[in-house]
mmCIF file of C-alpha atoms in Angstrom:
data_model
loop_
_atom_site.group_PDB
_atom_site.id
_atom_site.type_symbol
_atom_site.label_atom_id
_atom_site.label_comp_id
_atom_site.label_asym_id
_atom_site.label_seq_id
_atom_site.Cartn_x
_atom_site.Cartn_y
_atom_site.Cartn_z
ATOM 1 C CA UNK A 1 0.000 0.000 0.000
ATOM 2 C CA UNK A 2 1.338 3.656 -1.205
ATOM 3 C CA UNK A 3 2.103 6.417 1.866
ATOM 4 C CA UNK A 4 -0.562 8.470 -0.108
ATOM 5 C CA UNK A 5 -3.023 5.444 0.809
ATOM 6 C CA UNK A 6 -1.913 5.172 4.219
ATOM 7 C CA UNK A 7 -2.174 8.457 5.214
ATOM 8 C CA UNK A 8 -4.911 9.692 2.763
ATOM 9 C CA UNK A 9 -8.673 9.865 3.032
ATOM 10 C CA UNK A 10 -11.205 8.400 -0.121
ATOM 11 C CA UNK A 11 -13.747 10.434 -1.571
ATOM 12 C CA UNK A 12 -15.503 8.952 -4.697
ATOM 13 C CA UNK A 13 -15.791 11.043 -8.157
ATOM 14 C CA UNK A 14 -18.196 9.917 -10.653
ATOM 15 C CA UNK A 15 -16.511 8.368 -13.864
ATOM 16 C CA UNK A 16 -17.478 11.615 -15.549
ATOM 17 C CA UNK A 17 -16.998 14.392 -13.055
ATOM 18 C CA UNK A 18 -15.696 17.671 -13.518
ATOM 19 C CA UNK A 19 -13.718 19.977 -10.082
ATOM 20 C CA UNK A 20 -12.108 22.756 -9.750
ATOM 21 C CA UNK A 21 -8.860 22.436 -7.640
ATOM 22 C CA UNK A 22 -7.368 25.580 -5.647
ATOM 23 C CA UNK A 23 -4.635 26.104 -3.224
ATOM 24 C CA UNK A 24 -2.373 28.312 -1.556
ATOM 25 C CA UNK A 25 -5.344 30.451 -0.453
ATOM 26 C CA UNK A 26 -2.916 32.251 2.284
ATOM 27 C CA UNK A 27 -5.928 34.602 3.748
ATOM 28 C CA UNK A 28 -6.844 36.389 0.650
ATOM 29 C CA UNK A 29 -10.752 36.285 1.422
ATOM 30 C CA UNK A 30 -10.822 38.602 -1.878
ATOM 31 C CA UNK A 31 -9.239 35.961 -4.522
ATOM 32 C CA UNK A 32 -10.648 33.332 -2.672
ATOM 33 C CA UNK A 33 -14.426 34.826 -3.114
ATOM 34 C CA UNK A 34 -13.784 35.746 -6.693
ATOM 35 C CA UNK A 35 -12.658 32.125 -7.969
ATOM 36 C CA UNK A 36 -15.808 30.603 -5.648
ATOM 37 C CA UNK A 37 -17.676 33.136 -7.977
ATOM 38 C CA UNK A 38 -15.935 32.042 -11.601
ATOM 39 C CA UNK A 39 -16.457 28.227 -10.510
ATOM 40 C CA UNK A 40 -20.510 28.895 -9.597
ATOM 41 C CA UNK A 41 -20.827 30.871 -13.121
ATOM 42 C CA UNK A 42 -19.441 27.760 -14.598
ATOM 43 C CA UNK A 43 -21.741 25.391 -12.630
ATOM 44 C CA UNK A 44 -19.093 23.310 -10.687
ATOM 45 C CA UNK A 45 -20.378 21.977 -8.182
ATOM 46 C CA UNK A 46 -17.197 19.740 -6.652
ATOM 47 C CA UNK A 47 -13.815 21.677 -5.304
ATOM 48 C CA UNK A 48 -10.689 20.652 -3.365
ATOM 49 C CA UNK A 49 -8.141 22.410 -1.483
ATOM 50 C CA UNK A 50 -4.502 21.825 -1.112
ATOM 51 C CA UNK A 51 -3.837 23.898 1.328
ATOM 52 C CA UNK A 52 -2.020 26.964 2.696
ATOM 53 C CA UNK A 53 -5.373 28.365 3.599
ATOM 54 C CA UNK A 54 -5.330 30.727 6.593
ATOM 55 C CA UNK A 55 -1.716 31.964 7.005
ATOM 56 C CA UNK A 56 -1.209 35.024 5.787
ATOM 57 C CA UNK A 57 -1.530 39.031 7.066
ATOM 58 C CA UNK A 58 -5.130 40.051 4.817
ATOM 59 C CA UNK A 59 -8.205 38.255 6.735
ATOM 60 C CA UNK A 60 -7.307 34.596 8.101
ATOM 61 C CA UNK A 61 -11.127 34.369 10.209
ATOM 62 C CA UNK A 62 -12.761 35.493 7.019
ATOM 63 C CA UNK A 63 -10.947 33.228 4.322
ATOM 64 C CA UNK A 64 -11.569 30.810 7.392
ATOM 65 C CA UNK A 65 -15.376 31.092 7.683
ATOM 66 C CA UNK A 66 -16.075 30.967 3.722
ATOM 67 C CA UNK A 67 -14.243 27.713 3.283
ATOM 68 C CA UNK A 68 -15.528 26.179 5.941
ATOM 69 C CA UNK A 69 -19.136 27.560 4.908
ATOM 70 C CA UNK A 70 -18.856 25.662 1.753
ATOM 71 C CA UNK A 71 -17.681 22.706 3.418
ATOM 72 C CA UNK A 72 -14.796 22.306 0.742
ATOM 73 C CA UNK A 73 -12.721 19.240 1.058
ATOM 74 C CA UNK A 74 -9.101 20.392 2.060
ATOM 75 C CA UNK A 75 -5.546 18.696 2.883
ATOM 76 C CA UNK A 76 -3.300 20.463 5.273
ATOM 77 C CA UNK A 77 -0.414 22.762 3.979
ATOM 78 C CA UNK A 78 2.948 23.145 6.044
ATOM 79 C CA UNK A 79 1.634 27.028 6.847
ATOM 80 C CA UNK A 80 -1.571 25.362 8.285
ATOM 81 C CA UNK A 81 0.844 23.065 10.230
ATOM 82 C CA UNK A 82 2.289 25.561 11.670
ATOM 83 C CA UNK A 83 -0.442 27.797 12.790
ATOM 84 C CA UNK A 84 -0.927 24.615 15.214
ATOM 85 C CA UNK A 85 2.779 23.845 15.955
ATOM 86 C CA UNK A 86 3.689 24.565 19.281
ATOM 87 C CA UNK A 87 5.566 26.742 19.928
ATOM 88 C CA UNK A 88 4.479 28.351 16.973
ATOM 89 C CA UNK A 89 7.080 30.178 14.965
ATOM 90 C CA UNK A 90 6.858 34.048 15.376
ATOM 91 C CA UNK A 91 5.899 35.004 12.041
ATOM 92 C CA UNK A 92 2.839 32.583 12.253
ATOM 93 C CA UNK A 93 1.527 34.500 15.472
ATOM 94 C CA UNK A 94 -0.233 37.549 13.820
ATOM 95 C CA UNK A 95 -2.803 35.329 11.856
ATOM 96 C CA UNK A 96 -3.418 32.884 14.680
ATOM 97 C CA UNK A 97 -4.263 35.916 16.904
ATOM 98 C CA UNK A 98 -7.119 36.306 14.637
ATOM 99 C CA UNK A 99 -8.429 32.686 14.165
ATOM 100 C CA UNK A 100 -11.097 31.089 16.531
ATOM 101 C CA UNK A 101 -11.107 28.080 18.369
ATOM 102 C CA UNK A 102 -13.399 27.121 15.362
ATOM 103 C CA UNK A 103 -11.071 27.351 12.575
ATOM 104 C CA UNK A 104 -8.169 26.134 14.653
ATOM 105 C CA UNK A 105 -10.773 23.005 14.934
ATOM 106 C CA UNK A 106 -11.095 23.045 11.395
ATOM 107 C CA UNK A 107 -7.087 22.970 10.547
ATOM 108 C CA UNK A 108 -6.443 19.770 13.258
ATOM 109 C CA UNK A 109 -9.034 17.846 11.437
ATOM 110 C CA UNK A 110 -7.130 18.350 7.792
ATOM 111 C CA UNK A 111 -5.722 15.352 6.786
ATOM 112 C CA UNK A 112 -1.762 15.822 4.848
ATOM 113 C CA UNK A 113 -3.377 13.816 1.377
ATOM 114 C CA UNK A 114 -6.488 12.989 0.022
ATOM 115 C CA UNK A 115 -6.950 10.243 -2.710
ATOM 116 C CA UNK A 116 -10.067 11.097 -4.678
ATOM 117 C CA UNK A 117 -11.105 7.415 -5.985
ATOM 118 C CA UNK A 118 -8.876 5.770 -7.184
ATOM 119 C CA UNK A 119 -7.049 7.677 -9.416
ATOM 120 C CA UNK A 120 -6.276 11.044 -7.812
ATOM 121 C CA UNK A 121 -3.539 12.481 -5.171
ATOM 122 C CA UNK A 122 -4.266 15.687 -3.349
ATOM 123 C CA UNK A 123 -1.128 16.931 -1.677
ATOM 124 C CA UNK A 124 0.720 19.855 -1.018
ATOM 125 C CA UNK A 125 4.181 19.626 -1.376
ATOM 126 C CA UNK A 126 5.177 15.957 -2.474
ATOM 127 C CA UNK A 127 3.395 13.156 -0.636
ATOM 128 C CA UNK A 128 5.531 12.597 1.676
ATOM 129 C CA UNK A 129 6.698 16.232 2.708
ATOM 130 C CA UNK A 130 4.569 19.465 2.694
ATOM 131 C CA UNK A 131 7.685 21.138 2.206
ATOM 132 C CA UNK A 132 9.572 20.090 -0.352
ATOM 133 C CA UNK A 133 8.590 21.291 -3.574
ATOM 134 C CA UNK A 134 7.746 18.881 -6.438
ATOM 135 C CA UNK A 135 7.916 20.561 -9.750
ATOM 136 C CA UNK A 136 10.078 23.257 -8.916
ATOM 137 C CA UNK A 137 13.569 24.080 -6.997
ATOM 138 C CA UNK A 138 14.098 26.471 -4.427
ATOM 139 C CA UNK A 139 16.685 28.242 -6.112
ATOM 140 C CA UNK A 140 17.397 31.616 -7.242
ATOM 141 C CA UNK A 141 16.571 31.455 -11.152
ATOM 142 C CA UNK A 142 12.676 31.312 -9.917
ATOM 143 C CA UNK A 143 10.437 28.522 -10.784
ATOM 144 C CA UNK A 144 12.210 26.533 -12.897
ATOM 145 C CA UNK A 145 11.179 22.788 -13.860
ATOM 146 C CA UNK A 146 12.807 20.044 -12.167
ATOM 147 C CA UNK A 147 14.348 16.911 -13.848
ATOM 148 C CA UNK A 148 11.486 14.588 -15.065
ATOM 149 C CA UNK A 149 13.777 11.553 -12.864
ATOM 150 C CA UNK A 150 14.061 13.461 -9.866
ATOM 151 C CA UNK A 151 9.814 14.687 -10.232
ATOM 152 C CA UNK A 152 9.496 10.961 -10.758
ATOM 153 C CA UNK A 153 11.470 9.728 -7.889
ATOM 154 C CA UNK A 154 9.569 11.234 -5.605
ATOM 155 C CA UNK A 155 6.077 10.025 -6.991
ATOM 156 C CA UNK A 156 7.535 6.288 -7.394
ATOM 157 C CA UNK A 157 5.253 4.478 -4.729
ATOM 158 C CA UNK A 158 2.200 6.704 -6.406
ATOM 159 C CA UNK A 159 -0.525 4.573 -7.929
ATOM 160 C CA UNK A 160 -2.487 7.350 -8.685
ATOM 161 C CA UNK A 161 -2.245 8.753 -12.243
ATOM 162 C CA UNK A 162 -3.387 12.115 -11.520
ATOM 163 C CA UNK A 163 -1.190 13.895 -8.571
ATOM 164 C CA UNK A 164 -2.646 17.646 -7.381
ATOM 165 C CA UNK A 165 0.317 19.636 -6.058
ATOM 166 C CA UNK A 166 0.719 23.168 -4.851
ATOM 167 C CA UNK A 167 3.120 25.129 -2.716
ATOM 168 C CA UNK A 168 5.330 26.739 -5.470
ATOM 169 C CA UNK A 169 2.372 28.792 -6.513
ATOM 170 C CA UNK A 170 2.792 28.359 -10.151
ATOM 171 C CA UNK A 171 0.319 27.230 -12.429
ATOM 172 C CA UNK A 172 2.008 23.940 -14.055
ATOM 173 C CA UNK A 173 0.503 20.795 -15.509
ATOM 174 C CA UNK A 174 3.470 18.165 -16.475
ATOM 175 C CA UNK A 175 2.973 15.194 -18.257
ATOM 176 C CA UNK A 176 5.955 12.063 -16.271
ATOM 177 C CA UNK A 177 4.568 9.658 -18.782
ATOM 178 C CA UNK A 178 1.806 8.365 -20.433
ATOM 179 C CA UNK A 179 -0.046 7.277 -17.744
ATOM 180 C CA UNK A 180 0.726 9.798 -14.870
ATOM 181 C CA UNK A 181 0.123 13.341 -14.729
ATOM 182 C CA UNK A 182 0.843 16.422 -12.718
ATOM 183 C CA UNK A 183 -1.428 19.554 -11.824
ATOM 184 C CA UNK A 184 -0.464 22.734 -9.680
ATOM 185 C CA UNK A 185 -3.219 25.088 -9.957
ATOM 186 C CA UNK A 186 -1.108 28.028 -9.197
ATOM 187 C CA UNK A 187 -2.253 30.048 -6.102
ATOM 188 C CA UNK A 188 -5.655 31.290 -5.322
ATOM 189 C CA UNK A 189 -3.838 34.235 -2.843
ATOM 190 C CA UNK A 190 -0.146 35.385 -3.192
ATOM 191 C CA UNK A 191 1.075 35.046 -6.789
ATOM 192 C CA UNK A 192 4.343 35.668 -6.201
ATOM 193 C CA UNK A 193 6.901 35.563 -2.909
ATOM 194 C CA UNK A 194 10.717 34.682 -1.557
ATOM 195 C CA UNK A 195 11.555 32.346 1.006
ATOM 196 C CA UNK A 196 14.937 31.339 2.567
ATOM 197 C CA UNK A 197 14.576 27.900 3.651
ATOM 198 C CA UNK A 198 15.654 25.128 2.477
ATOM 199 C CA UNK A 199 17.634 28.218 -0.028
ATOM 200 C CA UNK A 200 17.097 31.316 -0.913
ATOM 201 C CA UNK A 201 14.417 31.529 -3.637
ATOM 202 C CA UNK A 202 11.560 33.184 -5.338
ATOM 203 C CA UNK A 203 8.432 32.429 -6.743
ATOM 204 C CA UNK A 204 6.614 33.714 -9.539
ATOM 205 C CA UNK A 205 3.380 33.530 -11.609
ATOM 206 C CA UNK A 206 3.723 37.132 -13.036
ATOM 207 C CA UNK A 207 0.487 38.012 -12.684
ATOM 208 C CA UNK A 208 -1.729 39.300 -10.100
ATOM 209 C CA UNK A 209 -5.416 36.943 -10.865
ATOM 210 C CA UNK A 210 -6.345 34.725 -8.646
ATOM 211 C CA UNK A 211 -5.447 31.131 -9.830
ATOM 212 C CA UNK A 212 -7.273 27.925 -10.032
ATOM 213 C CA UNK A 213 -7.724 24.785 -12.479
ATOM 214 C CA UNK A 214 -10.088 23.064 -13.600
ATOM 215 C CA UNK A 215 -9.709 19.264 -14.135
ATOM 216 C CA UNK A 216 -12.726 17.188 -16.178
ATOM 217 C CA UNK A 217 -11.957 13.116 -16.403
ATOM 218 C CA UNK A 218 -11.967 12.355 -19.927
ATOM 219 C CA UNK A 219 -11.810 8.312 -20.002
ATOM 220 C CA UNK A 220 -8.698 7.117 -18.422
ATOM 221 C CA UNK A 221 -7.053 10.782 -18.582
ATOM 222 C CA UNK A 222 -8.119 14.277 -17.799
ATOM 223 C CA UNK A 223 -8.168 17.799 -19.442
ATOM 224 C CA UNK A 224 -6.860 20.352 -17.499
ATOM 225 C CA UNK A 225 -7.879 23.833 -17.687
ATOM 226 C CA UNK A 226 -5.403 26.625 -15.770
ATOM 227 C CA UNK A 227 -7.834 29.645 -14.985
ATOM 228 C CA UNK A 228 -6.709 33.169 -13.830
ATOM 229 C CA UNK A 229 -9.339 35.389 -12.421
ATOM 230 C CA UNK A 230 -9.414 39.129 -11.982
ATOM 231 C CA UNK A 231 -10.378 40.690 -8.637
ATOM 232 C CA UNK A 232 -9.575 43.604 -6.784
ATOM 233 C CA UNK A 233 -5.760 42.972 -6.114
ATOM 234 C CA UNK A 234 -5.189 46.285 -5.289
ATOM 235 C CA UNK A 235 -7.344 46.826 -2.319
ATOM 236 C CA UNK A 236 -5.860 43.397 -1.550
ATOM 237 C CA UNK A 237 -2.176 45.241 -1.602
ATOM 238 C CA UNK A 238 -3.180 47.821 -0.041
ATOM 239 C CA UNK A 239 -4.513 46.141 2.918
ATOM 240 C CA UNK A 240 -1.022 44.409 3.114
ATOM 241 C CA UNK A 241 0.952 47.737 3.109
ATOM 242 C CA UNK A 242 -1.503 49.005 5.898
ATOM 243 C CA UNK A 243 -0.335 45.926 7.693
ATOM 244 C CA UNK A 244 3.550 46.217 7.229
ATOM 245 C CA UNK A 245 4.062 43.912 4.658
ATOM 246 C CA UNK A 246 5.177 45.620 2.162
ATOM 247 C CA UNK A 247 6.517 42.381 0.388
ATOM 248 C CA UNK A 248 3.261 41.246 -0.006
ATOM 249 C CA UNK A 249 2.021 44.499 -1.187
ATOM 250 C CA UNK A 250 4.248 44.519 -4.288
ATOM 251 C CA UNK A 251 3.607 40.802 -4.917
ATOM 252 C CA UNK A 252 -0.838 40.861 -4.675
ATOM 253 C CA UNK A 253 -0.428 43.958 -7.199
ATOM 254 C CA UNK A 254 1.630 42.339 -9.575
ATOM 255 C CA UNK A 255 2.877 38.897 -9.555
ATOM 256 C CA UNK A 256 6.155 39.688 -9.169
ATOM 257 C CA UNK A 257 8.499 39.758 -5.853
ATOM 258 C CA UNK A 258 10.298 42.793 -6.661
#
């Protein structure tokens, strides 16, 4: 049996269902509301999330209270793990001030994977680590494609043929072979940002939309549709400047870290 079966939960998709995938919410109540708005115009009726959904400096309770109103199915990300670690790292106190016991509920409950059937992976990172990044280094030249062997290694013990990553940010879908493929939707929240660990690196999608994808089985294989929705990104960056984060600021109104 696969880690992703051991530590996942099963939900069942018809044969000939169609869902809309986000991730890396990060807080952004604004994105988050205007995707939830593009996938009701279209009529979609199931969504998953994987993850990253409350940390972040915009409106953690708010983003909290809409997903859980909608009762979407969601895997924890390592910035909802550690919201809960204790002691919680310093930069992670700000948005826990503002959660309730309610949402802090909510994020214990997550589970690290889902496996939708039979056929689909929901993690964050890899699934094994929602850390490490699967399609794309941490390193300084951005968000540059890893080796296909190295992507593969660390999907070997994966039965599933259709893996849902996030974490990077970027919007990718990567074919390993013919009968495995790979979907980031790209972030619903923060399209671009830097990090230092495990390296210095940055992130970005080079826009400021709100991302999402849209995945419809098609037989044994799936189409994949990578969706980018306008919303108000600037009251969005504004709100972060008001809060000292400038860093944020420049990435919500563009897509870009600097």
């Amino acid at each position: 049996m696969s880690v992703a079966r051991e530590i996942g939960e099963g939900i069942a998709v018809e044969e000939a269902d169609t869902f809309a995938l986000l991730a890396d919410i990060h807080a952004n109540v604004w994105a988050l509301e205007a995707v939830l708005a593009d996938v009701d115009r279209r009529g979609i009726a199931r969504l998953f999330d994987l993850g990253d959904s409350l940390y972040g400096p915009l409106d953690p309770a708010a983003t909290a209270d809409l997903l859980l109103a909608r009762a979407i199915p969601s895997i924890c990300g390592n910035g909802d793990r550690l919201l809960l670690a204790e002691p919680r790292p310093p930069a992670f106190q700000a948005s826990a001030e503002r959660l309730a016991p309610r949402h802090f509920d909510w994020l214990r409950a997550l589970p690290p994977t889902r496996v939708v059937s039979d056929d689909v992976l929901l993690c964050h990172g890899t699934p094994a680590s929602d850390t490490t990044y699967l399609l794309e280094p941490p390193t300084g030249e951005g968000g540059r494609l890893r080796p296909r062997d190295e992507i593969a290694r660390d999907l070997a013990d994966v039965p599933q043929r259709l893996v849902c990553c996030a974490h990077s940010h970027i919007p990718r879908v990567v074919a390993l072979n013919d009968s495995m493929l790979v979907v980031n939707p790209g972030s619903v929240g923060v399209p671009a940002y830097d990090d230092d660990a495990p390296a210095p690196h940055v992130m970005e999608s080079y826009t400021p939309h709100a991302k999402y994808a849209i995945l419809t089985r098609r037989g044994r294989t799936w189409a994949v549709e990578l969706v980018q929705v306008p919303y108000d990104w600037e009251r969005a960056s504004a709100r972060a400047a008001a809060l000292g984060r400038p860093d944020w600021a420049v990435a919500l109104a563009s897509g870009w870290r600097y």
